[in-house]
Tab-separated table of C-alpha atoms and ligand atoms in Angstrom:
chain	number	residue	atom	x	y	z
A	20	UNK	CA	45.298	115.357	-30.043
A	21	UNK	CA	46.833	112.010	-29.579
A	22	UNK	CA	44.317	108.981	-29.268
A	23	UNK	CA	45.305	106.624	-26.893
A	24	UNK	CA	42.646	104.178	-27.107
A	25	UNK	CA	40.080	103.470	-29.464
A	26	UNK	CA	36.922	101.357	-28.915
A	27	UNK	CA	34.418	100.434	-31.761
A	28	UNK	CA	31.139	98.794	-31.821
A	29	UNK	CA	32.358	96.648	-28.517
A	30	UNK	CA	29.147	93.927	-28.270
A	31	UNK	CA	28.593	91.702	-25.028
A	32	UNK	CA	25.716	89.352	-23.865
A	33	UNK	CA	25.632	87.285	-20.780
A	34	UNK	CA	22.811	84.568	-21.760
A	35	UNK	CA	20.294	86.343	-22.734
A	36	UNK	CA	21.206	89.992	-21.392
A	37	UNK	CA	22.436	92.550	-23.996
A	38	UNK	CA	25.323	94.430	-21.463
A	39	UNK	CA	26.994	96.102	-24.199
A	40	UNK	CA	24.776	96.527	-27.257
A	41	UNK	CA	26.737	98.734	-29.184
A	42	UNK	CA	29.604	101.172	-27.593
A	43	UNK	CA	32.139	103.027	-29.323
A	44	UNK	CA	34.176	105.849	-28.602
A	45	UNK	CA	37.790	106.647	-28.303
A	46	UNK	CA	39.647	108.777	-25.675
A	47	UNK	CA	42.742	111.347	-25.791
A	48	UNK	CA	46.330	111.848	-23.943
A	49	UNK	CA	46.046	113.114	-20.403
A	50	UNK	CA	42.518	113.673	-19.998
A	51	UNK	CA	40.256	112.217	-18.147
A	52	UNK	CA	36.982	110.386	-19.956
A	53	UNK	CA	33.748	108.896	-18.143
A	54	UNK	CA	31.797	106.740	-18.717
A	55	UNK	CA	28.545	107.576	-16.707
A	56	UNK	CA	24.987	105.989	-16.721
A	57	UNK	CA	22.845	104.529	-14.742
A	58	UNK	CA	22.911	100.868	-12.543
A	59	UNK	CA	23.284	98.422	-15.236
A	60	UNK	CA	23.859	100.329	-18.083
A	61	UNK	CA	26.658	98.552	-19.062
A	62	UNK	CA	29.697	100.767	-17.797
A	63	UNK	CA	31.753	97.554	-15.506
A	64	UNK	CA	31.118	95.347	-18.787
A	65	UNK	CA	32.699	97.793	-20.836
A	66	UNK	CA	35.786	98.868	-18.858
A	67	UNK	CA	36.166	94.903	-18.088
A	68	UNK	CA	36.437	94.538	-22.316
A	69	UNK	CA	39.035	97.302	-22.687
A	70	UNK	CA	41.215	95.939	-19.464
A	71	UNK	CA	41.210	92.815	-21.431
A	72	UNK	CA	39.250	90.705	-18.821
A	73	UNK	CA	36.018	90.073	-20.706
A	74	UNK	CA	36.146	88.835	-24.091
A	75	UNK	CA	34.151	90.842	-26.480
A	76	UNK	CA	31.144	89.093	-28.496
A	77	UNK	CA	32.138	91.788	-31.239
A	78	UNK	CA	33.946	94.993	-31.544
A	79	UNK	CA	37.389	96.384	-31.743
A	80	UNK	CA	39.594	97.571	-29.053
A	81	UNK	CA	42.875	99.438	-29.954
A	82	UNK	CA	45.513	101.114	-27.778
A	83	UNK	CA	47.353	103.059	-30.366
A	84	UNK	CA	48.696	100.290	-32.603
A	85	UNK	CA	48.259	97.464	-30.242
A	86	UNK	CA	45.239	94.969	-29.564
A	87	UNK	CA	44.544	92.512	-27.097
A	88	UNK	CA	45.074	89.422	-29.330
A	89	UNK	CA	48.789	90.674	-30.202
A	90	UNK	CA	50.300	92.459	-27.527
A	91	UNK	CA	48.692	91.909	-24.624
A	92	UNK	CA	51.937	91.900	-22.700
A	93	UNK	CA	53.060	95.370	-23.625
A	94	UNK	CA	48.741	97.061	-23.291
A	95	UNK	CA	49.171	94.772	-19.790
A	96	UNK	CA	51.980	96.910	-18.812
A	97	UNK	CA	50.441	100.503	-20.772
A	98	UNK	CA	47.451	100.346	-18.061
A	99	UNK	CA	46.607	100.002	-14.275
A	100	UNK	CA	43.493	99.132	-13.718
A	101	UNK	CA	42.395	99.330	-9.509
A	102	UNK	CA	41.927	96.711	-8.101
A	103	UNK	CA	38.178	95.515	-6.158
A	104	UNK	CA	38.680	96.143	-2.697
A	105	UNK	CA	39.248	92.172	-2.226
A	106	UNK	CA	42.224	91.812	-4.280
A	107	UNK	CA	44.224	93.709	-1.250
A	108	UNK	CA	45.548	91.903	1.774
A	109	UNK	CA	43.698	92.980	4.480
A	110	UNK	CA	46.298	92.140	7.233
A	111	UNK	CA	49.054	93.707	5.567
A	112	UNK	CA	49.756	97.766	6.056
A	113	UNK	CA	49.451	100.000	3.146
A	114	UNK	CA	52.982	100.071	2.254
A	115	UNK	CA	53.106	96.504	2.426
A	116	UNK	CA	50.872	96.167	-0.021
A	117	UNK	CA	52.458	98.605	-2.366
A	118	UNK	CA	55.592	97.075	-1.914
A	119	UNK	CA	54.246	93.903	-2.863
A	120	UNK	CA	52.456	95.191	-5.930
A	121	UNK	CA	55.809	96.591	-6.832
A	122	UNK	CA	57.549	93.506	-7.120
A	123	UNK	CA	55.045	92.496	-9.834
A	124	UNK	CA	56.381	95.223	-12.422
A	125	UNK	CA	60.124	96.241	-14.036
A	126	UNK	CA	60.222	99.979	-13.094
A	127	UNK	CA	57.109	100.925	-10.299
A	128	UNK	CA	56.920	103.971	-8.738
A	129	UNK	CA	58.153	104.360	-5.424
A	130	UNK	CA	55.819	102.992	-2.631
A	131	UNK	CA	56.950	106.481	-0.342
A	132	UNK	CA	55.588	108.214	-4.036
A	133	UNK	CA	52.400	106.390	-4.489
A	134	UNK	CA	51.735	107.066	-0.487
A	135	UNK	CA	51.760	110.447	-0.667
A	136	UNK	CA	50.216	110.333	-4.012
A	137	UNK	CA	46.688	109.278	-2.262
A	138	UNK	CA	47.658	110.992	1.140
A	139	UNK	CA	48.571	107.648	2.701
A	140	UNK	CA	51.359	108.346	4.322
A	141	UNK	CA	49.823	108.423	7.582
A	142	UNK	CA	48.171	105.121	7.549
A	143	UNK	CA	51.346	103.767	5.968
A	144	UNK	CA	51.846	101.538	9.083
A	145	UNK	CA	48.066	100.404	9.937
A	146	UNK	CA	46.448	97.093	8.626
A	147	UNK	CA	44.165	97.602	5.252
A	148	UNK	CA	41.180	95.633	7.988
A	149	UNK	CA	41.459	98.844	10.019
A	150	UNK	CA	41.662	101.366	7.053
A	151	UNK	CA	38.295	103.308	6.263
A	152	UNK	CA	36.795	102.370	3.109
A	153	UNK	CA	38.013	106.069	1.497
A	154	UNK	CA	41.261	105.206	2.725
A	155	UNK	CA	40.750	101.676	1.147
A	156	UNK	CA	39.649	102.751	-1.902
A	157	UNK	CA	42.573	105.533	-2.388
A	158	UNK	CA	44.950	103.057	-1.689
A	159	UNK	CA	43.384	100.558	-4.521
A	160	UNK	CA	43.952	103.817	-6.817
A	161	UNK	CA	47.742	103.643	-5.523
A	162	UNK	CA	47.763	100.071	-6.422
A	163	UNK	CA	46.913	100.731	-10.109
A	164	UNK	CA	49.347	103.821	-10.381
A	165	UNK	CA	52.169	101.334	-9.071
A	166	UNK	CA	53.117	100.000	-12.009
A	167	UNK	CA	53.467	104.015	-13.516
A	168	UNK	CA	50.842	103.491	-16.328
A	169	UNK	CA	50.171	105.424	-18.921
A	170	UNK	CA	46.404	105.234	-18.414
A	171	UNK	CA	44.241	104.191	-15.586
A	172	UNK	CA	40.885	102.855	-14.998
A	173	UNK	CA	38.774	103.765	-11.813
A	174	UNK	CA	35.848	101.548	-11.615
A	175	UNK	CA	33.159	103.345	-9.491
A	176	UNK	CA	36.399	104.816	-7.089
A	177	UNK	CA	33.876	106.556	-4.866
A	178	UNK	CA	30.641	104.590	-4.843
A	179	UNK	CA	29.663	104.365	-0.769
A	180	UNK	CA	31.935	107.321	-0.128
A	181	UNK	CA	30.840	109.850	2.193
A	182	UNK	CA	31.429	113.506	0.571
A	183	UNK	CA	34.500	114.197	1.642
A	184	UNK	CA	36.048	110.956	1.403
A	185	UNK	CA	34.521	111.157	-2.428
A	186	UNK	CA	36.457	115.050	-2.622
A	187	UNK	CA	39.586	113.100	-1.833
A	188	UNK	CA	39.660	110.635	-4.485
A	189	UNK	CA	38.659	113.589	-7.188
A	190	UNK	CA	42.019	115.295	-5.287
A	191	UNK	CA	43.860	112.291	-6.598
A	192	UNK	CA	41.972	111.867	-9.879
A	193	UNK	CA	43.204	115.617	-10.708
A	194	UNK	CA	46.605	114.987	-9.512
A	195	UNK	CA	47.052	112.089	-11.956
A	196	UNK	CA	46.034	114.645	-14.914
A	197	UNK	CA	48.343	116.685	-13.871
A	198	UNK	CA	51.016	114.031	-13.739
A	199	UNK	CA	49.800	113.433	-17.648
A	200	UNK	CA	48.157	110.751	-17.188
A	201	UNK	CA	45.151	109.732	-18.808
A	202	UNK	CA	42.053	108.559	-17.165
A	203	UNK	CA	39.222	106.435	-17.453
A	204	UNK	CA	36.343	106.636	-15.064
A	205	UNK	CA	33.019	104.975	-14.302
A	206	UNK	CA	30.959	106.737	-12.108
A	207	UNK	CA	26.951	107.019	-11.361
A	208	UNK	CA	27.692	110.487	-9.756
A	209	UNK	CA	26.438	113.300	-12.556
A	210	UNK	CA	28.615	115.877	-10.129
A	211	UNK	CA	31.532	114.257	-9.669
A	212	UNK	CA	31.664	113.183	-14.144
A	213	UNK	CA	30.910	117.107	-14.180
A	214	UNK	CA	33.760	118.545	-12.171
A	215	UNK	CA	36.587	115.634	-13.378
A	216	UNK	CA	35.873	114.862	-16.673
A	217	UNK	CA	37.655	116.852	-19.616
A	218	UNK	CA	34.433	114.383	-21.717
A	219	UNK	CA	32.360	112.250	-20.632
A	220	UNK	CA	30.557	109.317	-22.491
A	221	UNK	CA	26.470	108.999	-21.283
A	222	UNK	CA	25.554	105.295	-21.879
A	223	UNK	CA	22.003	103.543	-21.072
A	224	UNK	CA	20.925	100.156	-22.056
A	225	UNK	CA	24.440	99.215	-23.233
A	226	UNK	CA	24.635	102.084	-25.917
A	227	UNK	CA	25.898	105.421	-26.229
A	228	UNK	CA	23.474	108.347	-25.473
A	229	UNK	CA	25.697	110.853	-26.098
A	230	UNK	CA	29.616	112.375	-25.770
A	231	UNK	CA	31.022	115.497	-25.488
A	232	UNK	CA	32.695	118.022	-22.638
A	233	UNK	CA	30.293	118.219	-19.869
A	234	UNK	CA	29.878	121.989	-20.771
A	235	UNK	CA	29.285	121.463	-24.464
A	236	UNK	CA	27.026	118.684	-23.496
A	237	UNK	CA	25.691	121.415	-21.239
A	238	UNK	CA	24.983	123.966	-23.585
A	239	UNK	CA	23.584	121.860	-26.258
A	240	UNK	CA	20.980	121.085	-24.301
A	241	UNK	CA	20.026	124.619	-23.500
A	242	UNK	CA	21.433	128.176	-24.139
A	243	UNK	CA	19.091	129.660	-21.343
A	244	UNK	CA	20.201	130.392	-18.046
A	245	UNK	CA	17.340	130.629	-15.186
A	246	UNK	CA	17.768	133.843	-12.512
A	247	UNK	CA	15.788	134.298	-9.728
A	248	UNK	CA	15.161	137.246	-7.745
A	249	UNK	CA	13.012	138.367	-4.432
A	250	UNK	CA	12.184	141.713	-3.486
A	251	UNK	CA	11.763	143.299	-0.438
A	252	UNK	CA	9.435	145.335	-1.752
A	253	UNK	CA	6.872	142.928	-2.572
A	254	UNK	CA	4.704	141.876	-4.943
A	255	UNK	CA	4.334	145.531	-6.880
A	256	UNK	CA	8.111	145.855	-7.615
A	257	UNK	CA	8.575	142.357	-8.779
A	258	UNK	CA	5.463	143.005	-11.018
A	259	UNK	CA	7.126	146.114	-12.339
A	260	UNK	CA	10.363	144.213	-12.679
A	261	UNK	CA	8.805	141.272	-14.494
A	262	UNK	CA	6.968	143.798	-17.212
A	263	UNK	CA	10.528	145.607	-17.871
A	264	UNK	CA	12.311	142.297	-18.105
A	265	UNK	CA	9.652	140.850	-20.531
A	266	UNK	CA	10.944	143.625	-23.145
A	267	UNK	CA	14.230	142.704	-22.915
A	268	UNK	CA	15.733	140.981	-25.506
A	269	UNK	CA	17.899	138.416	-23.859
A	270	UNK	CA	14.806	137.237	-21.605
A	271	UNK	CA	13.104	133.961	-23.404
A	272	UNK	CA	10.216	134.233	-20.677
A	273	UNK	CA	9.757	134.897	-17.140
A	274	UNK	CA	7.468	133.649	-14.720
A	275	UNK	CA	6.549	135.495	-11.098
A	276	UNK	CA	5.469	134.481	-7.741
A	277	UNK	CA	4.412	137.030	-5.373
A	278	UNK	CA	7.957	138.932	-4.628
A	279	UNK	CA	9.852	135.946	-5.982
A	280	UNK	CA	10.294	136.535	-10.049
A	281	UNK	CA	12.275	133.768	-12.053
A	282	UNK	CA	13.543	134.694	-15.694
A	283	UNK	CA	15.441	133.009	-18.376
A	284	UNK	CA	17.920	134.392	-20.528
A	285	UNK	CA	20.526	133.648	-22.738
A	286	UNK	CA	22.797	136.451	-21.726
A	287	UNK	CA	23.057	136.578	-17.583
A	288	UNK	CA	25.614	139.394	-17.620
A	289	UNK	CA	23.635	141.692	-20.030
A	290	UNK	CA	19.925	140.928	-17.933
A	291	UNK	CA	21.308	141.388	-14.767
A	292	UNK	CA	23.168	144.403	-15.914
A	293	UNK	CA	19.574	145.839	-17.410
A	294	UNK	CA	17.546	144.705	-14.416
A	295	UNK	CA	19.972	145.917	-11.721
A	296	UNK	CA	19.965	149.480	-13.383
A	297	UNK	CA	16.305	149.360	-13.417
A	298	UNK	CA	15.950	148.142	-9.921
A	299	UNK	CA	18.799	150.860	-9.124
A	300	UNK	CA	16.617	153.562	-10.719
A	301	UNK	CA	12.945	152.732	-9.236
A	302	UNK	CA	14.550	152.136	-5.656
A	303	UNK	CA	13.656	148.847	-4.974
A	304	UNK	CA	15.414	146.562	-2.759
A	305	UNK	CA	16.987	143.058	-4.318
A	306	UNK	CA	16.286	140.181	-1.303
A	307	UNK	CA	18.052	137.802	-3.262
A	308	UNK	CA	19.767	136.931	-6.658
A	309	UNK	CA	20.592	133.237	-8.269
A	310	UNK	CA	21.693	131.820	-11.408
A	311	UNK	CA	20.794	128.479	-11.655
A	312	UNK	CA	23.565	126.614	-14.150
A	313	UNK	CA	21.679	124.120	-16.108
A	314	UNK	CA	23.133	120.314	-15.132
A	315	UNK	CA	24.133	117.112	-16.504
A	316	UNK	CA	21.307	115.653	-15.020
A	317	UNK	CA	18.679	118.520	-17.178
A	318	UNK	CA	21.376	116.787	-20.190
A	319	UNK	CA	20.765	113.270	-19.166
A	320	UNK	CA	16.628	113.887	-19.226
A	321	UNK	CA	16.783	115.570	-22.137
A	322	UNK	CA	18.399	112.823	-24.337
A	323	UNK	CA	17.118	109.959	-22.390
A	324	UNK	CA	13.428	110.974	-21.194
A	325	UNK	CA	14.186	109.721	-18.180
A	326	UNK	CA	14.829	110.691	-15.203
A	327	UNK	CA	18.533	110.748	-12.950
A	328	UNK	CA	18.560	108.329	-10.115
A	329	UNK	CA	22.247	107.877	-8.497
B	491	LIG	N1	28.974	88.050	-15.585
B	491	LIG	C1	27.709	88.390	-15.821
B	491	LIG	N2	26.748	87.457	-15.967
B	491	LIG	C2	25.459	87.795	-16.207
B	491	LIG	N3	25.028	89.068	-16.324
B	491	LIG	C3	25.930	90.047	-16.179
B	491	LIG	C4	27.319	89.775	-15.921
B	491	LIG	N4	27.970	90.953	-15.832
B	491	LIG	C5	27.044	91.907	-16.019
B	491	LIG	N5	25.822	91.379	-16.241
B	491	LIG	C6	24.573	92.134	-16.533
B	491	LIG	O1	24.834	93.028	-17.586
B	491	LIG	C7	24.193	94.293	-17.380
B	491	LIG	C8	25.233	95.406	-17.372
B	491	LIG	O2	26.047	95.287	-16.202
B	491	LIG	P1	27.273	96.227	-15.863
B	491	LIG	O3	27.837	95.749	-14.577
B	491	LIG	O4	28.176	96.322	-17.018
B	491	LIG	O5	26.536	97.606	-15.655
B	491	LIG	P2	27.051	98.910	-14.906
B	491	LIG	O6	26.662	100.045	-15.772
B	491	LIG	O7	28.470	98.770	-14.552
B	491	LIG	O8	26.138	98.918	-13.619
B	491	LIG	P3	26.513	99.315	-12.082
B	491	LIG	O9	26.499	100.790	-12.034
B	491	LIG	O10	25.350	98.712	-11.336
B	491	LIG	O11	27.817	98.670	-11.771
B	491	LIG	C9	23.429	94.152	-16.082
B	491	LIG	O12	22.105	93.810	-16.386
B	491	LIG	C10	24.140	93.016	-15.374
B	491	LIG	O13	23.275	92.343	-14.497
């Protein structure tokens, strides 16, 4: 695996505020990595440091062989970095604005490219003023894949974003993977860093909680799976169900309500298996099944002791 960019012990205070106390981490070709954390945690002053736009108290940043204090031409032209909605010109149309962006770089991508890229192509001809802000914000996405950089950073693409116009944006987020390029994400949303991100960074309080694939992250927290069921039957079959799960060994513990039972195990396939024979066997009637998959958020508590807020 080829590392791209490599970030150590970054440090930044404003006055007296500790942003960034100590963040390090360093992220592959073609995938995409997110930061996530909470308001304030330090995500923006981070991804500002790496862009080169805020100068580190401490730390190291490295793209490959290059730095900042080197190269800073040749990283400048290795990343696109989207730009705040207020860097766009609001009276000029979409493809204006690409067009202008274009004339910035030596070899852009086509502006009729980057359009259809983030499904612009329609609004191609209408003033950014009158675009919606998921339009907006797609087209500041086009604006840092303009210059066709190797890696990209999307600060907070979908904050404000109504569901679907958030879906969008992760339409574009996996189309840029798939183009091979790699990148990196800020994001408060634990479903959106769950679904994109090949690994995702946690930070609080300007340090690192933890990193890892959201599923290994996942599964270190927990091994269990919880499965609920209701019968139809009532209270007497889920009782009966409850005292034949309890002897099975890939149920941890189980815990009933009336005709509602709730179990957790660390093999779904072989408990549901067991308890559908059984239920097969007595006659009763299943109301309803679920298997709840454990969260980032259950991850985030778990490390932090805190709870999620978005
Ligand atoms: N230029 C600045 N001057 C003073 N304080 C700043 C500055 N930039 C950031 N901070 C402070 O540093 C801390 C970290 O801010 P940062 O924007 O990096 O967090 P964040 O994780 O991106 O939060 P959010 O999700 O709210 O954008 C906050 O307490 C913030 O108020």
């Amino acid at each position: 695996m080829m590392t791209v960019l490599e970030v150590r012990n970054l440090q930044k205070s404003f006055g007296t505020i500790h942003a960034v106390k100590d963040i390090s981490f360093s992220v592959h070709a073609g995938e995409v990595f997110t930061i996530i954390g909470p308001n304030g945690a330090g995500k923006t002053t981070t991804l500002e440091m790496i862009e080169g736009l805020v100068t580190p108290d401490k730390g190291e940043i490295h793209f490959g062989e290059l730095n900042w204090n080197q190269h800073a031409g040749t990283i400048k032209k290795m990343i696109g970095v989207q730009p705040q909605s207020s860097a766009m010109f609001d009276l000029l149309t979409p493809e204006e604005n690409l067009n202008l962006f274009a004339t910035f770089y030596n070899n852009p991508r086509s502006t009729e490219e980057i359009l259809n890229l983030v499904n612009l192509t329609d609004h191609r001809k209408n003033q950014v003023k009158k675009l919606s802000g998921g339009q907006r914000q797609r087209l500041a996405i086009g604006l840092a894949m303009i210059s066709d950089p190797e890696i990209i950073f999307l600060d907070e693409p979908t904050t404000g974003l109504d569901p679907q116009a958030r879906r969008n944006i992760w339409d574009i987020i996996l189309e840029l993977k798939k183009l091979g390029k790699t990148t990196i994400l800020t994001t408060h949303y634990m479903e959106e860093a769950e679904k994109l991100s090949d690994r995702l960074c946690i930070v609080d309080q300007g340090l690192v909680v933890t990193l890892d694939s959201p599923s290994a992250l996942i599964e270190r927290v927990t091994s269990e799976r919880e499965v609920r069921l209701s019968f139809l039957d009532g209270e007497s079959a889920a009782l009966d169900a409850q005292n034949f799960a309890q002897n099975l060994d890939s149920i941890t513990r189980t815990e009933r309500e009336e005709s509602a039972l709730t179990l957790w195990t660390i093999k779904p396939e072989d408990s549901l298996y067991d308890l559908f024979k059984f239920t097969k066997d007595k006659e009763y009637q299943i109301e309803q099944v679920s298997v709840h998959e454990m969260s980032l958020e259950d991850v985030f508590i778990s490390f932090t002791g805190k709870e999620w807020r978005d």
